[in-house]
Amino acid sequence: MTRAALALGKDLVGLERLTDAQIRAILDTAEPFKEISERPIKKVPVLRGKTIVNLFFEPSTRTRISFEFAEKRLSADTVNIATSASSVVKGETLVDTARNLEAMRIDMVVIRHWASGAAQFLAERIRSNVINAGDGAHEHPTQALLDLLTIRDHRGRIEGLNVCIVGDILHSRVARSNIWGLLKLGANVAVCGPKTLLPLGIESLGVTVFKHIEESMEWADVLNVLRLQLERMQTGYVPSLREYNRVFGVTSARLCELDKELLILHPGPVNRGVEIDSDVVDGPHSVVLQQVTNGVAVRMAVLYLLAGGQPEQAEAAKRADEA
Ligand code: CP
């Protein structure tokens, strides 16, 4: 594979447009970067001199902080902009905000936005690298990459695994990015959830649809359990949260019925007792916190590659001392 074929280009907007080789290159680049976060001094000079803006139009705990840690551990200068405290509340457009930031000579923008397509829209209008940290119900590529890395850590491969994404697929950018990433890496992908929370024609993406959670748990090697996105729902998607848990909840009772080591992921934030039981989140099948740890390494890898780093030089780059 040539360097040009592995290069990500200017932006990371989604996994739909990446090749399997590019996705593997990101995961492989994340491997050496994992160790940086285990050091007493968690810093290497890989992105020294780069200025990165984290522009978040929606609330976030994991993604925003994980990007900030990744940027700081690679020695970039970072600025966080919460739109509620910016001139967006005075009516400034997304493009004007970004162009004003560019006028201050930034290098990259990490954007989370409520509108699907916002990251692509911005990427086409500014010179800086744009990284999508979640746009509407479209894609959340770094979440899917950290999910893939966590599955690969635990199962040693992605190819041939049965992975079922459970819950609110309709509103989920995590589901879309995971479906693209998993299929490209050769997994068998299924979804399971109430009919009201499955996009029409989802099968056309190449996934199987399960109507019953028990059936999907029997089939799967890995479950990725999604949050019921209560803030995006109008009324009427599910009769009640209790009913949702009764019919589609990943419960300890259902896990106990299985005679296998099912790996359970959840992108967070978790609605304990709704889509997943509290003791399952904290139990031996769950890798929820390892996903969060891997998120920092994956985001370091994305930043490094977009800044022109080469996957095969990541090991050497992380050994460079802070001057
Ligand atoms: N998984 C995820 O995107 O979490 P946050 O909304 O807290 O960033």
JSON list of C-alpha atoms in Angstrom, two decimals, residues 212-307:
[
{"chain": "A", "resi": 212, "resn": "HIS", "atom": "CA", "xyz": [-35.75, -9.46, 19.48]},
{"chain": "A", "resi": 213, "resn": "ILE", "atom": "CA", "xyz": [-32.90, -8.60, 21.80]},
{"chain": "A", "resi": 214, "resn": "GLU", "atom": "CA", "xyz": [-32.52, -12.25, 22.93]},
{"chain": "A", "resi": 215, "resn": "GLU", "atom": "CA", "xyz": [-32.00, -13.35, 19.32]},
{"chain": "A", "resi": 216, "resn": "SER", "atom": "CA", "xyz": [-29.39, -10.64, 18.72]},
{"chain": "A", "resi": 217, "resn": "MET", "atom": "CA", "xyz": [-27.51, -11.54, 21.90]},
{"chain": "A", "resi": 218, "resn": "GLU", "atom": "CA", "xyz": [-27.45, -15.21, 20.84]},
{"chain": "A", "resi": 219, "resn": "TRP", "atom": "CA", "xyz": [-26.00, -14.23, 17.45]},
{"chain": "A", "resi": 220, "resn": "ALA", "atom": "CA", "xyz": [-23.48, -11.59, 18.52]},
{"chain": "A", "resi": 221, "resn": "ASP", "atom": "CA", "xyz": [-19.85, -11.79, 19.61]},
{"chain": "A", "resi": 222, "resn": "VAL", "atom": "CA", "xyz": [-20.00, -8.07, 20.40]},
{"chain": "A", "resi": 223, "resn": "LEU", "atom": "CA", "xyz": [-22.91, -5.82, 21.39]},
{"chain": "A", "resi": 224, "resn": "ASN", "atom": "CA", "xyz": [-22.63, -2.05, 20.99]},
{"chain": "A", "resi": 225, "resn": "VAL", "atom": "CA", "xyz": [-25.47, -0.68, 23.11]},
{"chain": "A", "resi": 226, "resn": "LEU", "atom": "CA", "xyz": [-26.65, 2.82, 22.21]},
{"chain": "A", "resi": 227, "resn": "ARG", "atom": "CA", "xyz": [-28.09, 5.47, 24.44]},
{"chain": "A", "resi": 228, "resn": "LEU", "atom": "CA", "xyz": [-31.77, 6.22, 24.04]},
{"chain": "A", "resi": 229, "resn": "GLN", "atom": "CA", "xyz": [-31.39, 9.82, 22.82]},
{"chain": "A", "resi": 230, "resn": "LEU", "atom": "CA", "xyz": [-34.18, 11.31, 24.83]},
{"chain": "A", "resi": 231, "resn": "GLU", "atom": "CA", "xyz": [-33.26, 14.88, 23.86]},
{"chain": "A", "resi": 232, "resn": "ARG", "atom": "CA", "xyz": [-33.67, 14.14, 20.13]},
{"chain": "A", "resi": 233, "resn": "MET", "atom": "CA", "xyz": [-37.00, 12.35, 20.48]},
{"chain": "A", "resi": 234, "resn": "GLN", "atom": "CA", "xyz": [-40.41, 13.76, 19.95]},
{"chain": "A", "resi": 235, "resn": "THR", "atom": "CA", "xyz": [-43.05, 11.78, 21.81]},
{"chain": "A", "resi": 236, "resn": "GLY", "atom": "CA", "xyz": [-44.13, 8.38, 20.61]},
{"chain": "A", "resi": 237, "resn": "TYR", "atom": "CA", "xyz": [-40.93, 6.46, 19.75]},
{"chain": "A", "resi": 238, "resn": "VAL", "atom": "CA", "xyz": [-41.24, 4.14, 22.77]},
{"chain": "A", "resi": 239, "resn": "PRO", "atom": "CA", "xyz": [-44.22, 3.66, 25.10]},
{"chain": "A", "resi": 240, "resn": "SER", "atom": "CA", "xyz": [-42.09, 4.29, 28.22]},
{"chain": "A", "resi": 241, "resn": "LEU", "atom": "CA", "xyz": [-38.50, 3.89, 29.41]},
{"chain": "A", "resi": 242, "resn": "ARG", "atom": "CA", "xyz": [-39.55, 1.00, 31.66]},
{"chain": "A", "resi": 243, "resn": "GLU", "atom": "CA", "xyz": [-41.17, -0.75, 28.69]},
{"chain": "A", "resi": 244, "resn": "TYR", "atom": "CA", "xyz": [-38.06, -0.14, 26.57]},
{"chain": "A", "resi": 245, "resn": "ASN", "atom": "CA", "xyz": [-35.90, -1.75, 29.25]},
{"chain": "A", "resi": 246, "resn": "ARG", "atom": "CA", "xyz": [-38.29, -4.69, 29.56]},
{"chain": "A", "resi": 247, "resn": "VAL", "atom": "CA", "xyz": [-38.28, -5.42, 25.81]},
{"chain": "A", "resi": 248, "resn": "PHE", "atom": "CA", "xyz": [-34.85, -4.23, 24.56]},
{"chain": "A", "resi": 249, "resn": "GLY", "atom": "CA", "xyz": [-32.75, -3.72, 27.70]},
{"chain": "A", "resi": 250, "resn": "VAL", "atom": "CA", "xyz": [-29.37, -5.44, 27.95]},
{"chain": "A", "resi": 251, "resn": "THR", "atom": "CA", "xyz": [-30.04, -6.91, 31.37]},
{"chain": "A", "resi": 252, "resn": "SER", "atom": "CA", "xyz": [-28.09, -9.25, 33.64]},
{"chain": "A", "resi": 253, "resn": "ALA", "atom": "CA", "xyz": [-30.93, -11.76, 33.40]},
{"chain": "A", "resi": 254, "resn": "ARG", "atom": "CA", "xyz": [-30.52, -11.87, 29.60]},
{"chain": "A", "resi": 255, "resn": "LEU", "atom": "CA", "xyz": [-26.72, -12.10, 29.89]},
{"chain": "A", "resi": 256, "resn": "CYS", "atom": "CA", "xyz": [-27.03, -15.01, 32.35]},
{"chain": "A", "resi": 257, "resn": "GLU", "atom": "CA", "xyz": [-29.00, -16.98, 29.74]},
{"chain": "A", "resi": 258, "resn": "LEU", "atom": "CA", "xyz": [-25.97, -16.95, 27.41]},
{"chain": "A", "resi": 259, "resn": "ASP", "atom": "CA", "xyz": [-23.22, -19.50, 27.45]},
{"chain": "A", "resi": 260, "resn": "LYS", "atom": "CA", "xyz": [-20.50, -17.24, 26.01]},
{"chain": "A", "resi": 261, "resn": "GLU", "atom": "CA", "xyz": [-18.25, -14.26, 26.65]},
{"chain": "A", "resi": 262, "resn": "LEU", "atom": "CA", "xyz": [-20.22, -11.47, 25.01]},
{"chain": "A", "resi": 263, "resn": "LEU", "atom": "CA", "xyz": [-18.23, -8.22, 24.74]},
{"chain": "A", "resi": 264, "resn": "ILE", "atom": "CA", "xyz": [-20.37, -5.19, 25.61]},
{"chain": "A", "resi": 265, "resn": "LEU", "atom": "CA", "xyz": [-19.62, -1.65, 24.43]},
{"chain": "A", "resi": 266, "resn": "HIS", "atom": "CA", "xyz": [-21.50, 1.57, 25.03]},
{"chain": "A", "resi": 267, "resn": "PRO", "atom": "CA", "xyz": [-20.40, 4.97, 23.64]},
{"chain": "A", "resi": 268, "resn": "GLY", "atom": "CA", "xyz": [-21.80, 6.84, 26.64]},
{"chain": "A", "resi": 269, "resn": "PRO", "atom": "CA", "xyz": [-23.33, 8.69, 28.23]},
{"chain": "A", "resi": 270, "resn": "VAL", "atom": "CA", "xyz": [-25.21, 5.70, 29.69]},
{"chain": "A", "resi": 271, "resn": "ASN", "atom": "CA", "xyz": [-28.85, 5.77, 30.78]},
{"chain": "A", "resi": 272, "resn": "ARG", "atom": "CA", "xyz": [-28.43, 3.19, 33.53]},
{"chain": "A", "resi": 273, "resn": "GLY", "atom": "CA", "xyz": [-31.53, 1.01, 33.86]},
{"chain": "A", "resi": 274, "resn": "VAL", "atom": "CA", "xyz": [-32.90, 2.04, 30.46]},
{"chain": "A", "resi": 275, "resn": "GLU", "atom": "CA", "xyz": [-30.89, 0.58, 27.54]},
{"chain": "A", "resi": 276, "resn": "ILE", "atom": "CA", "xyz": [-28.53, -1.33, 29.85]},
{"chain": "A", "resi": 277, "resn": "ASP", "atom": "CA", "xyz": [-28.61, -2.46, 33.47]},
{"chain": "A", "resi": 278, "resn": "SER", "atom": "CA", "xyz": [-26.28, -0.79, 35.91]},
{"chain": "A", "resi": 279, "resn": "ASP", "atom": "CA", "xyz": [-24.62, -4.06, 36.95]},
{"chain": "A", "resi": 280, "resn": "VAL", "atom": "CA", "xyz": [-23.95, -4.91, 33.28]},
{"chain": "A", "resi": 281, "resn": "VAL", "atom": "CA", "xyz": [-22.22, -1.53, 32.72]},
{"chain": "A", "resi": 282, "resn": "ASP", "atom": "CA", "xyz": [-19.99, -2.25, 35.71]},
{"chain": "A", "resi": 283, "resn": "GLY", "atom": "CA", "xyz": [-19.71, -6.01, 35.10]},
{"chain": "A", "resi": 284, "resn": "PRO", "atom": "CA", "xyz": [-17.05, -8.24, 33.52]},
{"chain": "A", "resi": 285, "resn": "HIS", "atom": "CA", "xyz": [-18.52, -8.17, 29.99]},
{"chain": "A", "resi": 286, "resn": "SER", "atom": "CA", "xyz": [-18.34, -4.38, 29.78]},
{"chain": "A", "resi": 287, "resn": "VAL", "atom": "CA", "xyz": [-15.43, -2.48, 28.20]},
{"chain": "A", "resi": 288, "resn": "VAL", "atom": "CA", "xyz": [-17.03, 0.94, 28.51]},
{"chain": "A", "resi": 289, "resn": "LEU", "atom": "CA", "xyz": [-14.13, 2.62, 30.30]},
{"chain": "A", "resi": 290, "resn": "GLN", "atom": "CA", "xyz": [-11.53, 0.96, 28.06]},
{"chain": "A", "resi": 291, "resn": "GLN", "atom": "CA", "xyz": [-13.36, 2.59, 25.14]},
{"chain": "A", "resi": 292, "resn": "VAL", "atom": "CA", "xyz": [-12.83, 5.97, 26.81]},
{"chain": "A", "resi": 293, "resn": "THR", "atom": "CA", "xyz": [-9.13, 5.24, 27.38]},
{"chain": "A", "resi": 294, "resn": "ASN", "atom": "CA", "xyz": [-8.70, 4.16, 23.75]},
{"chain": "A", "resi": 295, "resn": "GLY", "atom": "CA", "xyz": [-10.47, 7.34, 22.62]},
{"chain": "A", "resi": 296, "resn": "VAL", "atom": "CA", "xyz": [-7.45, 9.44, 23.55]},
{"chain": "A", "resi": 297, "resn": "ALA", "atom": "CA", "xyz": [-5.04, 7.24, 21.55]},
{"chain": "A", "resi": 298, "resn": "VAL", "atom": "CA", "xyz": [-7.34, 7.13, 18.52]},
{"chain": "A", "resi": 299, "resn": "ARG", "atom": "CA", "xyz": [-7.72, 10.92, 18.53]},
{"chain": "A", "resi": 300, "resn": "MET", "atom": "CA", "xyz": [-3.95, 11.34, 18.86]},
{"chain": "A", "resi": 301, "resn": "ALA", "atom": "CA", "xyz": [-3.59, 9.09, 15.79]},
{"chain": "A", "resi": 302, "resn": "VAL", "atom": "CA", "xyz": [-6.10, 11.11, 13.77]},
{"chain": "A", "resi": 303, "resn": "LEU", "atom": "CA", "xyz": [-4.46, 14.43, 14.69]},
{"chain": "A", "resi": 304, "resn": "TYR", "atom": "CA", "xyz": [-0.99, 13.05, 13.91]},
{"chain": "A", "resi": 305, "resn": "LEU", "atom": "CA", "xyz": [-2.03, 11.66, 10.51]},
{"chain": "A", "resi": 306, "resn": "LEU", "atom": "CA", "xyz": [-3.94, 14.79, 9.45]},
{"chain": "A", "resi": 307, "resn": "ALA", "atom": "CA", "xyz": [-0.89, 16.86, 10.39]}
]
